[in-house]
């Protein structure tokens, strides 16, 4: 009888340990499932963001190309303006020297900022 009681006690302990292990395993499995679902949701969100960004790329590339073309046009226009201003400044310098008229102070300052000499012009009167 004592052997049977001991065996029964061991069976109950084994059954309790088995039940406890199953509960723990189920709880951990549920926790992992929740974590996996959170990660799947985050992955779907990131995939949506990625698609949105991918859709914007061609538009942004077109804008960059447009801005580059505008920049090139402005640089070309600015270069042409500089050449024209240099030609006008040269004509003004020549006319001032021929007529014997000194340049006004503001014009001399512009020439000085540009590094153009004005000392060969007629002195101030």
Short mmCIF file of N, CA and C in Angstrom, two decimals:
data_model
loop_
_atom_site.label_atom_id
_atom_site.label_comp_id
_atom_site.label_asym_id
_atom_site.label_seq_id
_atom_site.Cartn_x
_atom_site.Cartn_y
_atom_site.Cartn_z
N UNK A 1 0.80 -1.18 0.00
CA UNK A 1 0.00 0.00 0.00
C UNK A 1 0.85 1.26 0.00
N UNK A 2 1.88 1.22 0.75
CA UNK A 2 2.76 2.38 0.81
C UNK A 2 3.40 2.65 -0.55
N UNK A 3 3.77 1.66 -1.27
CA UNK A 3 4.35 1.80 -2.60
C UNK A 3 3.32 2.43 -3.54
N UNK A 4 2.08 1.98 -3.40
CA UNK A 4 1.03 2.54 -4.25
C UNK A 4 0.79 4.01 -3.92
N UNK A 5 0.84 4.35 -2.65
CA UNK A 5 0.67 5.75 -2.24
C UNK A 5 1.80 6.62 -2.79
N UNK A 6 3.00 6.09 -2.70
CA UNK A 6 4.16 6.83 -3.20
C UNK A 6 4.05 7.00 -4.71
N UNK A 7 3.64 5.92 -5.40
CA UNK A 7 3.48 6.01 -6.85
C UNK A 7 2.40 7.03 -7.21
N UNK A 8 1.30 6.98 -6.45
CA UNK A 8 0.21 7.93 -6.72
C UNK A 8 0.66 9.37 -6.47
N UNK A 9 1.43 9.55 -5.40
CA UNK A 9 1.96 10.88 -5.09
C UNK A 9 2.89 11.36 -6.20
N UNK A 10 3.71 10.46 -6.67
CA UNK A 10 4.63 10.81 -7.78
C UNK A 10 3.86 11.15 -9.04
N UNK A 11 2.78 10.40 -9.31
CA UNK A 11 1.96 10.68 -10.50
C UNK A 11 1.32 12.08 -10.40
N UNK A 12 0.84 12.39 -9.20
CA UNK A 12 0.22 13.70 -9.00
C UNK A 12 1.25 14.83 -9.16
N UNK A 13 2.42 14.60 -8.58
CA UNK A 13 3.49 15.61 -8.71
C UNK A 13 3.90 15.75 -10.17
N UNK A 14 4.01 14.63 -10.85
CA UNK A 14 4.37 14.65 -12.27
C UNK A 14 3.28 15.36 -13.08
N UNK A 15 2.03 15.06 -12.78
CA UNK A 15 0.92 15.70 -13.48
C UNK A 15 0.91 17.20 -13.20
N UNK A 16 1.17 17.59 -11.96
CA UNK A 16 1.21 19.01 -11.61
C UNK A 16 2.36 19.71 -12.31
N UNK A 17 3.52 19.07 -12.32
CA UNK A 17 4.68 19.65 -13.00
C UNK A 17 4.42 19.75 -14.49
N UNK A 18 3.77 18.74 -15.05
CA UNK A 18 3.44 18.74 -16.48
C UNK A 18 2.46 19.88 -16.78
N UNK A 19 1.46 20.04 -15.94
CA UNK A 19 0.46 21.10 -16.14
C UNK A 19 1.13 22.47 -16.02
N UNK A 20 1.99 22.62 -15.03
CA UNK A 20 2.70 23.88 -14.84
C UNK A 20 3.59 24.19 -16.05
N UNK A 21 4.30 23.17 -16.54
CA UNK A 21 5.17 23.36 -17.70
C UNK A 21 4.34 23.74 -18.93
N UNK A 22 3.18 23.10 -19.10
CA UNK A 22 2.31 23.41 -20.25
C UNK A 22 1.79 24.86 -20.15
N UNK A 23 1.39 25.25 -18.94
CA UNK A 23 0.91 26.63 -18.75
C UNK A 23 2.01 27.64 -19.07
N UNK A 24 3.17 27.35 -18.58
CA UNK A 24 4.31 28.25 -18.84
C UNK A 24 4.62 28.30 -20.33
N UNK A 25 4.63 27.15 -20.97
CA UNK A 25 4.89 27.08 -22.41
C UNK A 25 3.82 27.85 -23.19
N UNK A 26 2.55 27.68 -22.80
CA UNK A 26 1.47 28.39 -23.48
C UNK A 26 1.58 29.90 -23.28
N UNK A 27 1.95 30.32 -22.06
CA UNK A 27 2.11 31.75 -21.79
C UNK A 27 3.25 32.33 -22.62
N UNK A 28 4.35 31.63 -22.68
CA UNK A 28 5.49 32.10 -23.49
C UNK A 28 5.14 32.11 -24.96
N UNK A 29 4.42 31.08 -25.42
CA UNK A 29 4.01 31.03 -26.83
C UNK A 29 3.09 32.21 -27.14
N UNK A 30 2.16 32.52 -26.22
CA UNK A 30 1.25 33.65 -26.43
C UNK A 30 2.04 34.97 -26.46
N UNK A 31 3.02 35.10 -25.56
CA UNK A 31 3.85 36.31 -25.53
C UNK A 31 4.62 36.46 -26.85
N UNK A 32 5.20 35.36 -27.32
CA UNK A 32 5.93 35.40 -28.60
C UNK A 32 5.00 35.72 -29.76
N UNK A 33 3.78 35.19 -29.71
CA UNK A 33 2.81 35.48 -30.77
C UNK A 33 2.44 36.97 -30.78
N UNK A 34 2.25 37.55 -29.58
CA UNK A 34 1.94 38.98 -29.51
C UNK A 34 3.10 39.82 -30.05
N UNK A 35 4.30 39.44 -29.65
CA UNK A 35 5.49 40.17 -30.13
C UNK A 35 5.64 40.04 -31.64
N UNK A 36 5.40 38.84 -32.15
CA UNK A 36 5.48 38.61 -33.59
C UNK A 36 4.45 39.46 -34.33
N UNK A 37 3.25 39.55 -33.78
CA UNK A 37 2.19 40.35 -34.40
C UNK A 37 2.54 41.83 -34.39
N UNK A 38 3.13 42.31 -33.28
CA UNK A 38 3.59 43.70 -33.23
C UNK A 38 4.63 43.96 -34.31
N UNK A 39 5.57 43.03 -34.45
CA UNK A 39 6.62 43.20 -35.46
C UNK A 39 6.04 43.14 -36.88
N UNK A 40 5.06 42.28 -37.10
CA UNK A 40 4.41 42.23 -38.42
C UNK A 40 3.71 43.55 -38.72
N UNK A 41 3.02 44.09 -37.72
CA UNK A 41 2.34 45.38 -37.90
C UNK A 41 3.34 46.47 -38.23
N UNK A 42 4.44 46.49 -37.49
CA UNK A 42 5.48 47.50 -37.74
C UNK A 42 6.06 47.33 -39.15
N UNK A 43 6.26 46.09 -39.56
CA UNK A 43 6.79 45.81 -40.89
C UNK A 43 5.82 46.29 -41.97
N UNK A 44 4.52 46.06 -41.76
CA UNK A 44 3.52 46.55 -42.73
C UNK A 44 3.54 48.07 -42.79
N UNK A 45 3.66 48.73 -41.63
CA UNK A 45 3.73 50.19 -41.61
C UNK A 45 4.95 50.69 -42.37
N UNK A 46 6.09 50.06 -42.13
CA UNK A 46 7.32 50.46 -42.82
C UNK A 46 7.21 50.20 -44.32
N UNK A 47 6.56 49.10 -44.70
CA UNK A 47 6.39 48.81 -46.12
C UNK A 47 5.52 49.88 -46.78
N UNK A 48 4.49 50.34 -46.08
CA UNK A 48 3.64 51.40 -46.61
C UNK A 48 4.43 52.69 -46.78
N UNK A 49 5.23 53.02 -45.78
CA UNK A 49 6.07 54.22 -45.87
C UNK A 49 7.04 54.09 -47.03
N UNK A 50 7.62 52.91 -47.18
CA UNK A 50 8.57 52.66 -48.27
C UNK A 50 7.91 52.86 -49.63
N UNK A 51 6.69 52.37 -49.78
CA UNK A 51 5.96 52.54 -51.05
C UNK A 51 5.70 54.02 -51.30
N UNK A 52 5.30 54.74 -50.24
CA UNK A 52 5.05 56.18 -50.40
C UNK A 52 6.30 56.91 -50.85
N UNK A 53 7.41 56.58 -50.22
CA UNK A 53 8.68 57.22 -50.59
C UNK A 53 9.08 56.86 -52.02
N UNK A 54 8.91 55.60 -52.36
CA UNK A 54 9.26 55.16 -53.72
C UNK A 54 8.41 55.89 -54.77
N UNK A 55 7.17 56.21 -54.42
CA UNK A 55 6.31 56.94 -55.36
C UNK A 55 6.77 58.39 -55.52
N UNK A 56 7.39 58.94 -54.49
CA UNK A 56 7.85 60.33 -54.55
C UNK A 56 9.16 60.48 -55.31
N UNK A 57 9.93 59.44 -55.42
CA UNK A 57 11.27 59.53 -56.02
C UNK A 57 11.24 60.08 -57.45
N UNK A 58 10.40 59.56 -58.35
CA UNK A 58 10.41 60.13 -59.71
C UNK A 58 10.06 61.62 -59.74
N UNK A 59 9.10 62.02 -58.91
CA UNK A 59 8.72 63.43 -58.85
C UNK A 59 9.88 64.28 -58.36
N UNK A 60 10.57 63.80 -57.33
CA UNK A 60 11.72 64.54 -56.80
C UNK A 60 12.86 64.60 -57.81
N UNK A 61 13.08 63.51 -58.53
CA UNK A 61 14.12 63.52 -59.57
C UNK A 61 13.78 64.54 -60.65
N UNK A 62 12.51 64.61 -61.02
CA UNK A 62 12.09 65.58 -62.02
C UNK A 62 12.31 67.01 -61.51
N UNK A 63 12.01 67.24 -60.24
CA UNK A 63 12.22 68.57 -59.66
C UNK A 63 13.70 68.92 -59.64
N UNK A 64 14.55 67.94 -59.30
CA UNK A 64 16.00 68.18 -59.28
C UNK A 64 16.48 68.54 -60.68
N UNK A 65 16.03 67.79 -61.67
CA UNK A 65 16.42 68.07 -63.05
C UNK A 65 15.97 69.46 -63.47
N UNK A 66 14.74 69.79 -63.12
CA UNK A 66 14.21 71.13 -63.45
C UNK A 66 15.03 72.23 -62.79
N UNK A 67 15.38 72.03 -61.52
CA UNK A 67 16.20 73.02 -60.81
C UNK A 67 17.60 73.12 -61.40
N UNK A 68 18.16 72.00 -61.81
CA UNK A 68 19.49 72.03 -62.42
C UNK A 68 19.45 72.80 -63.74
N UNK A 69 18.40 72.57 -64.52
CA UNK A 69 18.27 73.31 -65.79
C UNK A 69 18.08 74.80 -65.53
N UNK A 70 17.27 75.14 -64.54
CA UNK A 70 17.06 76.55 -64.19
C UNK A 70 18.36 77.18 -63.72
N UNK A 71 19.12 76.44 -62.91
CA UNK A 71 20.41 76.94 -62.43
C UNK A 71 21.37 77.18 -63.59
N UNK A 72 21.43 76.24 -64.53
CA UNK A 72 22.30 76.41 -65.70
C UNK A 72 21.86 77.62 -66.52
N UNK A 73 20.55 77.80 -66.67
CA UNK A 73 20.04 78.96 -67.43
C UNK A 73 20.43 80.26 -66.72
N UNK A 74 20.27 80.30 -65.40
CA UNK A 74 20.62 81.50 -64.65
C UNK A 74 22.12 81.79 -64.72
N UNK A 75 22.94 80.75 -64.62
CA UNK A 75 24.39 80.96 -64.73
C UNK A 75 24.77 81.49 -66.10
N UNK A 76 24.14 80.95 -67.13
CA UNK A 76 24.42 81.42 -68.50
C UNK A 76 23.98 82.89 -68.64
N UNK A 77 22.80 83.19 -68.14
CA UNK A 77 22.28 84.55 -68.20
C UNK A 77 23.17 85.51 -67.41
N UNK A 78 23.60 85.06 -66.24
CA UNK A 78 24.48 85.90 -65.40
C UNK A 78 25.81 86.16 -66.11
N UNK A 79 26.34 85.13 -66.76
CA UNK A 79 27.59 85.31 -67.51
C UNK A 79 27.42 86.32 -68.63
N UNK A 80 26.29 86.23 -69.34
CA UNK A 80 26.02 87.20 -70.41
C UNK A 80 25.86 88.60 -69.83
N UNK A 81 25.19 88.73 -68.70
CA UNK A 81 25.02 90.04 -68.06
C UNK A 81 26.37 90.62 -67.66
N UNK A 82 27.24 89.80 -67.14
CA UNK A 82 28.57 90.27 -66.73
C UNK A 82 29.35 90.79 -67.93
N UNK A 83 29.29 90.05 -69.03
CA UNK A 83 29.99 90.48 -70.24
C UNK A 83 29.44 91.83 -70.73
N UNK A 84 28.11 91.96 -70.71
CA UNK A 84 27.50 93.22 -71.15
C UNK A 84 27.88 94.37 -70.22
N UNK A 85 27.87 94.13 -68.91
CA UNK A 85 28.25 95.18 -67.96
C UNK A 85 29.72 95.58 -68.13
N UNK A 86 30.56 94.61 -68.41
CA UNK A 86 31.98 94.93 -68.63
C UNK A 86 32.13 95.80 -69.89
N UNK A 87 31.35 95.47 -70.91
CA UNK A 87 31.41 96.25 -72.13
C UNK A 87 30.91 97.69 -71.88
N UNK A 88 29.83 97.81 -71.13
CA UNK A 88 29.30 99.14 -70.80
C UNK A 88 30.30 99.92 -69.96
N UNK A 89 30.94 99.24 -69.00
CA UNK A 89 31.93 99.90 -68.14
C UNK A 89 33.11 100.38 -68.98
N UNK A 90 33.53 99.57 -69.92
CA UNK A 90 34.63 99.96 -70.80
C UNK A 90 34.26 101.18 -71.63
N UNK A 91 33.05 101.17 -72.16
CA UNK A 91 32.59 102.31 -72.95
C UNK A 91 32.50 103.57 -72.08
N UNK A 92 31.99 103.43 -70.85
CA UNK A 92 31.89 104.54 -69.93
C UNK A 92 33.28 105.09 -69.60
N UNK A 93 34.21 104.19 -69.35
CA UNK A 93 35.59 104.57 -69.07
C UNK A 93 36.17 105.35 -70.24
N UNK A 94 35.99 104.82 -71.44
CA UNK A 94 36.52 105.46 -72.65
C UNK A 94 35.87 106.83 -72.87
N UNK A 95 34.55 106.91 -72.72
CA UNK A 95 33.83 108.16 -72.91
C UNK A 95 34.26 109.20 -71.88
N UNK A 96 34.42 108.77 -70.64
CA UNK A 96 34.84 109.67 -69.58
C UNK A 96 36.22 110.23 -69.87
N UNK A 97 37.11 109.36 -70.33
CA UNK A 97 38.47 109.80 -70.64
C UNK A 97 38.47 110.76 -71.83
N UNK A 98 37.71 110.46 -72.86
CA UNK A 98 37.67 111.31 -74.05
C UNK A 98 37.07 112.69 -73.76
N UNK A 99 36.03 112.71 -72.96
CA UNK A 99 35.36 113.98 -72.67
C UNK A 99 36.03 114.76 -71.55
N UNK A 100 36.93 114.10 -70.84
CA UNK A 100 37.62 114.76 -69.74
C UNK A 100 36.73 114.93 -68.51
N UNK A 101 35.72 114.06 -68.38
CA UNK A 101 34.81 114.11 -67.23
C UNK A 101 35.18 113.02 -66.23
N UNK A 102 35.32 113.39 -64.96
CA UNK A 102 35.62 112.35 -63.97
C UNK A 102 34.37 111.53 -63.66
N UNK A 103 34.60 110.30 -63.24
CA UNK A 103 33.48 109.44 -62.81
C UNK A 103 33.00 109.90 -61.44
N UNK A 104 31.72 109.74 -61.18
CA UNK A 104 31.22 110.08 -59.86
C UNK A 104 31.73 109.05 -58.84
N UNK A 105 31.57 109.38 -57.56
CA UNK A 105 32.11 108.55 -56.49
C UNK A 105 31.53 107.13 -56.51
N UNK A 106 30.22 107.01 -56.69
CA UNK A 106 29.58 105.69 -56.69
C UNK A 106 30.12 104.81 -57.82
N UNK A 107 30.33 105.41 -58.98
CA UNK A 107 30.84 104.65 -60.12
C UNK A 107 32.29 104.23 -59.87
N UNK A 108 33.09 105.14 -59.30
CA UNK A 108 34.48 104.77 -58.96
C UNK A 108 34.50 103.61 -57.96
N UNK A 109 33.57 103.64 -56.99
CA UNK A 109 33.52 102.55 -56.00
C UNK A 109 33.15 101.22 -56.67
N UNK A 110 32.25 101.28 -57.63
CA UNK A 110 31.89 100.06 -58.37
C UNK A 110 33.12 99.54 -59.12
N UNK A 111 33.83 100.43 -59.79
CA UNK A 111 35.04 100.02 -60.51
C UNK A 111 36.05 99.41 -59.53
N UNK A 112 36.21 100.04 -58.37
CA UNK A 112 37.18 99.54 -57.38
C UNK A 112 36.77 98.16 -56.87
N UNK A 113 35.47 97.94 -56.60
CA UNK A 113 35.01 96.62 -56.14
C UNK A 113 35.28 95.55 -57.17
N UNK A 114 35.17 95.92 -58.43
CA UNK A 114 35.41 94.97 -59.51
C UNK A 114 36.90 94.80 -59.83
N UNK A 115 37.72 95.63 -59.25
CA UNK A 115 39.15 95.55 -59.52
C UNK A 115 39.55 96.25 -60.81
N UNK A 116 38.69 97.13 -61.29
CA UNK A 116 38.98 97.87 -62.51
C UNK A 116 39.64 99.19 -62.15
N UNK A 117 40.67 99.53 -62.87
CA UNK A 117 41.42 100.77 -62.56
C UNK A 117 40.66 101.99 -63.05
N UNK A 118 40.72 103.00 -62.23
CA UNK A 118 40.12 104.29 -62.62
C UNK A 118 41.16 105.40 -62.53
N UNK A 119 42.41 105.08 -62.19
CA UNK A 119 43.43 106.11 -61.98
C UNK A 119 43.90 106.72 -63.30
N UNK A 120 43.57 106.13 -64.43
CA UNK A 120 43.98 106.71 -65.70
C UNK A 120 42.91 107.67 -66.23
N UNK A 121 41.82 107.80 -65.46
CA UNK A 121 40.76 108.72 -65.86
C UNK A 121 41.13 110.15 -65.46
N UNK A 122 40.31 111.05 -65.90
CA UNK A 122 40.48 112.45 -65.56
C UNK A 122 40.29 112.62 -64.07
N UNK A 123 41.16 113.35 -63.38
CA UNK A 123 41.00 113.53 -61.94
C UNK A 123 39.73 114.31 -61.60
N UNK A 124 39.29 114.17 -60.36
CA UNK A 124 38.11 114.90 -59.89
C UNK A 124 38.36 116.41 -59.97
N UNK A 125 37.32 117.13 -60.28
CA UNK A 125 37.46 118.59 -60.37
C UNK A 125 36.69 119.24 -59.27
#
